[in-house]
mmCIF file of C-alpha atoms in Angstrom:
data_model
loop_
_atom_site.group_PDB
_atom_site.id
_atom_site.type_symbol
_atom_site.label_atom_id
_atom_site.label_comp_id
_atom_site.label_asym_id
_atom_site.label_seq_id
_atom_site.Cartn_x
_atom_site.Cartn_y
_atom_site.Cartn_z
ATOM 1 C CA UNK X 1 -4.497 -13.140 16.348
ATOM 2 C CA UNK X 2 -3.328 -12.745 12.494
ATOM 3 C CA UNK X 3 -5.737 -10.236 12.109
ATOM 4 C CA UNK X 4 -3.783 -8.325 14.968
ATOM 5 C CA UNK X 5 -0.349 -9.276 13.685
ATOM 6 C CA UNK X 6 -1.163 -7.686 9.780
ATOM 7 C CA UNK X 7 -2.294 -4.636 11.576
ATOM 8 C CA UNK X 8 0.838 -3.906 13.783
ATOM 9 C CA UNK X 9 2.924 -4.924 10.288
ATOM 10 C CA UNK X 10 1.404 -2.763 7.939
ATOM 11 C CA UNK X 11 1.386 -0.315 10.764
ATOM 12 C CA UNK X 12 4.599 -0.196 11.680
ATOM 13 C CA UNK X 13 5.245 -0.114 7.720
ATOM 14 C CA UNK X 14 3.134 3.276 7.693
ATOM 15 C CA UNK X 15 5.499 4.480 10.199
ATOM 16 C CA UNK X 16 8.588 3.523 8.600
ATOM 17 C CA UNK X 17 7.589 5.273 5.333
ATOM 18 C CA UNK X 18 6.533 8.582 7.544
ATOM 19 C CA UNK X 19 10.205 8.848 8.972
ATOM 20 C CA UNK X 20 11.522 7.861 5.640
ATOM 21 C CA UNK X 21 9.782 10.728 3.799
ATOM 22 C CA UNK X 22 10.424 13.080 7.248
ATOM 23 C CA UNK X 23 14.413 12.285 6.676
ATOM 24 C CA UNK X 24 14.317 12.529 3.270
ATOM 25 C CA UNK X 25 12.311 15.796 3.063
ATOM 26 C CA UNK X 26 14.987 17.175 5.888
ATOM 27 C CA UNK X 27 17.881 16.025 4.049
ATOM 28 C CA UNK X 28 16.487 17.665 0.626
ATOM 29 C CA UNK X 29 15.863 20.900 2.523
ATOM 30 C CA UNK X 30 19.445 21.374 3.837
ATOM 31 C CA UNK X 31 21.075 20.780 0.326
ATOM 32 C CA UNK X 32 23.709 23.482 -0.117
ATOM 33 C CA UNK X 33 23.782 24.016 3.935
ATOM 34 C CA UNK X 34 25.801 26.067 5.187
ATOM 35 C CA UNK X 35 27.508 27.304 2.609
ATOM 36 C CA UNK X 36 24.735 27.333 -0.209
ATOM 37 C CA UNK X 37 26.770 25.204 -3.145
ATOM 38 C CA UNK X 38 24.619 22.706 -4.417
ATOM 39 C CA UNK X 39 26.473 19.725 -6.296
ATOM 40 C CA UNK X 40 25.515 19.203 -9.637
ATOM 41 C CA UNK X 41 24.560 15.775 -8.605
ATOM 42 C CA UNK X 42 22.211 17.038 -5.910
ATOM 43 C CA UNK X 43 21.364 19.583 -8.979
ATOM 44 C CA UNK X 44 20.178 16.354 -11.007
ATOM 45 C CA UNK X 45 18.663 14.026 -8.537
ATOM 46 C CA UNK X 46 17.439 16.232 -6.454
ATOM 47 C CA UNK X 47 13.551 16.553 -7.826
ATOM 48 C CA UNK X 48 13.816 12.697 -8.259
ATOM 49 C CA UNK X 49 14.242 12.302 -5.153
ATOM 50 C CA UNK X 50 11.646 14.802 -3.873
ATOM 51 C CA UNK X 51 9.347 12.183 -5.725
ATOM 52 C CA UNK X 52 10.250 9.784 -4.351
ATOM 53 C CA UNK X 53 10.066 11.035 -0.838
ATOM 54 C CA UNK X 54 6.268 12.400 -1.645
ATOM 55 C CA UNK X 55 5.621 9.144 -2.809
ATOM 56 C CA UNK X 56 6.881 7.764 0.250
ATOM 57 C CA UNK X 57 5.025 9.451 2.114
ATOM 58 C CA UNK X 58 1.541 8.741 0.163
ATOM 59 C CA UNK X 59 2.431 5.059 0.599
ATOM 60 C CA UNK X 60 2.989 6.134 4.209
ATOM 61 C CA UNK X 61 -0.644 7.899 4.653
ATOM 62 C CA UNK X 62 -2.003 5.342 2.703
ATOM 63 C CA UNK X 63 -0.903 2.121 4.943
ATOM 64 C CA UNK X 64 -2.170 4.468 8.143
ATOM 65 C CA UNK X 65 -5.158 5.244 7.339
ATOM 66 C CA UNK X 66 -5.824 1.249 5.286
ATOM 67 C CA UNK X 67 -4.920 -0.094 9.030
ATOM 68 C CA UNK X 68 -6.685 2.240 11.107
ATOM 69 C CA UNK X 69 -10.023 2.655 9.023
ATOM 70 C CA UNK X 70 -9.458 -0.583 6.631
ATOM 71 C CA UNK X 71 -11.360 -3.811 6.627
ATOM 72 C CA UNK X 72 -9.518 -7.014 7.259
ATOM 73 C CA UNK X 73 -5.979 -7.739 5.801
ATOM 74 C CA UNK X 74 -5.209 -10.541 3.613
ATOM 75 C CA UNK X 75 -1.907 -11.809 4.716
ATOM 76 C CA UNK X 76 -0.289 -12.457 0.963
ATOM 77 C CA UNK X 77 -2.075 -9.143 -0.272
ATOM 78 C CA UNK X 78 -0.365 -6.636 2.222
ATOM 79 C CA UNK X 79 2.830 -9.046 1.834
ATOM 80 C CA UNK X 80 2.853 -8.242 -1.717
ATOM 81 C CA UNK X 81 1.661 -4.381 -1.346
ATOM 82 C CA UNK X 82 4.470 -3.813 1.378
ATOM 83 C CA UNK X 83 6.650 -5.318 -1.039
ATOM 84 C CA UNK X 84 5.653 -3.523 -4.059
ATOM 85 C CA UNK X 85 5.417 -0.141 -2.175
ATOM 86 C CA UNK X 86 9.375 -0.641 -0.988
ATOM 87 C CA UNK X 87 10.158 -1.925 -4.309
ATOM 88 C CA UNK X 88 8.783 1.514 -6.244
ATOM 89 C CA UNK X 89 10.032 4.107 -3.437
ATOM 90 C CA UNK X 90 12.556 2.742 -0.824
ATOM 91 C CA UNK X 91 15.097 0.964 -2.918
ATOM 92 C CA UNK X 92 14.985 3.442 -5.753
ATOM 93 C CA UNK X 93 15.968 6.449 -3.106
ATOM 94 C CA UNK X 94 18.363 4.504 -1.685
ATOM 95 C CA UNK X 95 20.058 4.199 -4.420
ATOM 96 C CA UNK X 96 20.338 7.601 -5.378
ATOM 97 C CA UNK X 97 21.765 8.605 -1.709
ATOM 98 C CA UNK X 98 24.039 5.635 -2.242
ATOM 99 C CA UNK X 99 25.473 6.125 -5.176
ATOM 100 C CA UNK X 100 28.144 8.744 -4.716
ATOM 101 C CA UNK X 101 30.090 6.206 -2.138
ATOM 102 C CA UNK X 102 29.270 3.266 -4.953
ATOM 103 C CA UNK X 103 32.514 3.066 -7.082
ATOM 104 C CA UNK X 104 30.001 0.942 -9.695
ATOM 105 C CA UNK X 105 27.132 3.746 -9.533
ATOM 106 C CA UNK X 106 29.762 6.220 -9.933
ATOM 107 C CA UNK X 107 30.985 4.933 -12.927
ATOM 108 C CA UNK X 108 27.651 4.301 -14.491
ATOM 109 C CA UNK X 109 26.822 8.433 -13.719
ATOM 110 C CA UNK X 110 30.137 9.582 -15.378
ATOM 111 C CA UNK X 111 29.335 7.520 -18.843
ATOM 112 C CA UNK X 112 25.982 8.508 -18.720
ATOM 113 C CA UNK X 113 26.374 12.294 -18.056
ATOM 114 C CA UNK X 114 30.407 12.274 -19.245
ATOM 115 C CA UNK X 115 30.974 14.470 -15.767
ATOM 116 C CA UNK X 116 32.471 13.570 -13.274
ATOM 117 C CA UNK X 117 30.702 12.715 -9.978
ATOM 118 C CA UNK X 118 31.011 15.386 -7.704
ATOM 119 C CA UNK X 119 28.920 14.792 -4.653
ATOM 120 C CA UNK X 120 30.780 17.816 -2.507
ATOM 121 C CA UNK X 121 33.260 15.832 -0.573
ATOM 122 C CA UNK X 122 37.009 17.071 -1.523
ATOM 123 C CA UNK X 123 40.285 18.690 -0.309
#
């Protein structure tokens, strides 16, 4: 019965990271639709976050194939794999989509660039 349970979570992990990468890939791919102006903040992140969204979804392929062809899981090792792999892809990403609507991220981009965020949304 664990064995079962480790399989459906790092499966439905694997599927998470697919449609995470499949968003992410989408939402890369329309930058500067319709009108084709590209912010300079999409400018700068963007081939960040095209690697994290290919590493996405290598952790992805990786978690598939480890639960369909894979030996047993060990409950704390795909714990702490699941958690690593969302630490080094997930959270970083989401950051970066966040931070134009975080006033603190914002302000951290301005001093470090001395621009000012523009993420496209004006008057």
């Amino acid at each position: 019965m664990r064995s079962i349970f480790l399989r459906v979570a790092a499966l439905a992990w694997a599927g998470l990271s697919l449609l995470l990468a499949a968003r992410w890939f989408v939402e890369l791919g329309m930058a500067g639709f319709p009108d084709g102006y590209v912010t300079p903040f999409a400018r700068e992140t963007g081939p960040l976050l095209h690697l994290l969204a290919s590493a996405c979804l290598i952790q992805g392929l990786y978690f598939l194939c480890r639960t369909l062809f894979g030996k047993e899981f060990g409950g704390l090792g795909l714990g702490l794999q699941i958690l690593i792999a969302a630490m080094l892809t997930v959270m970083p990403a989401l950051i970066v989509w966040n931070c134009p609507h975080s006033q603190t991220c914002s302000n951290a981009y301005e001093a470090l660039t001395n621009t000012m965020m523009d993420d496209g949304i004006g008057g």
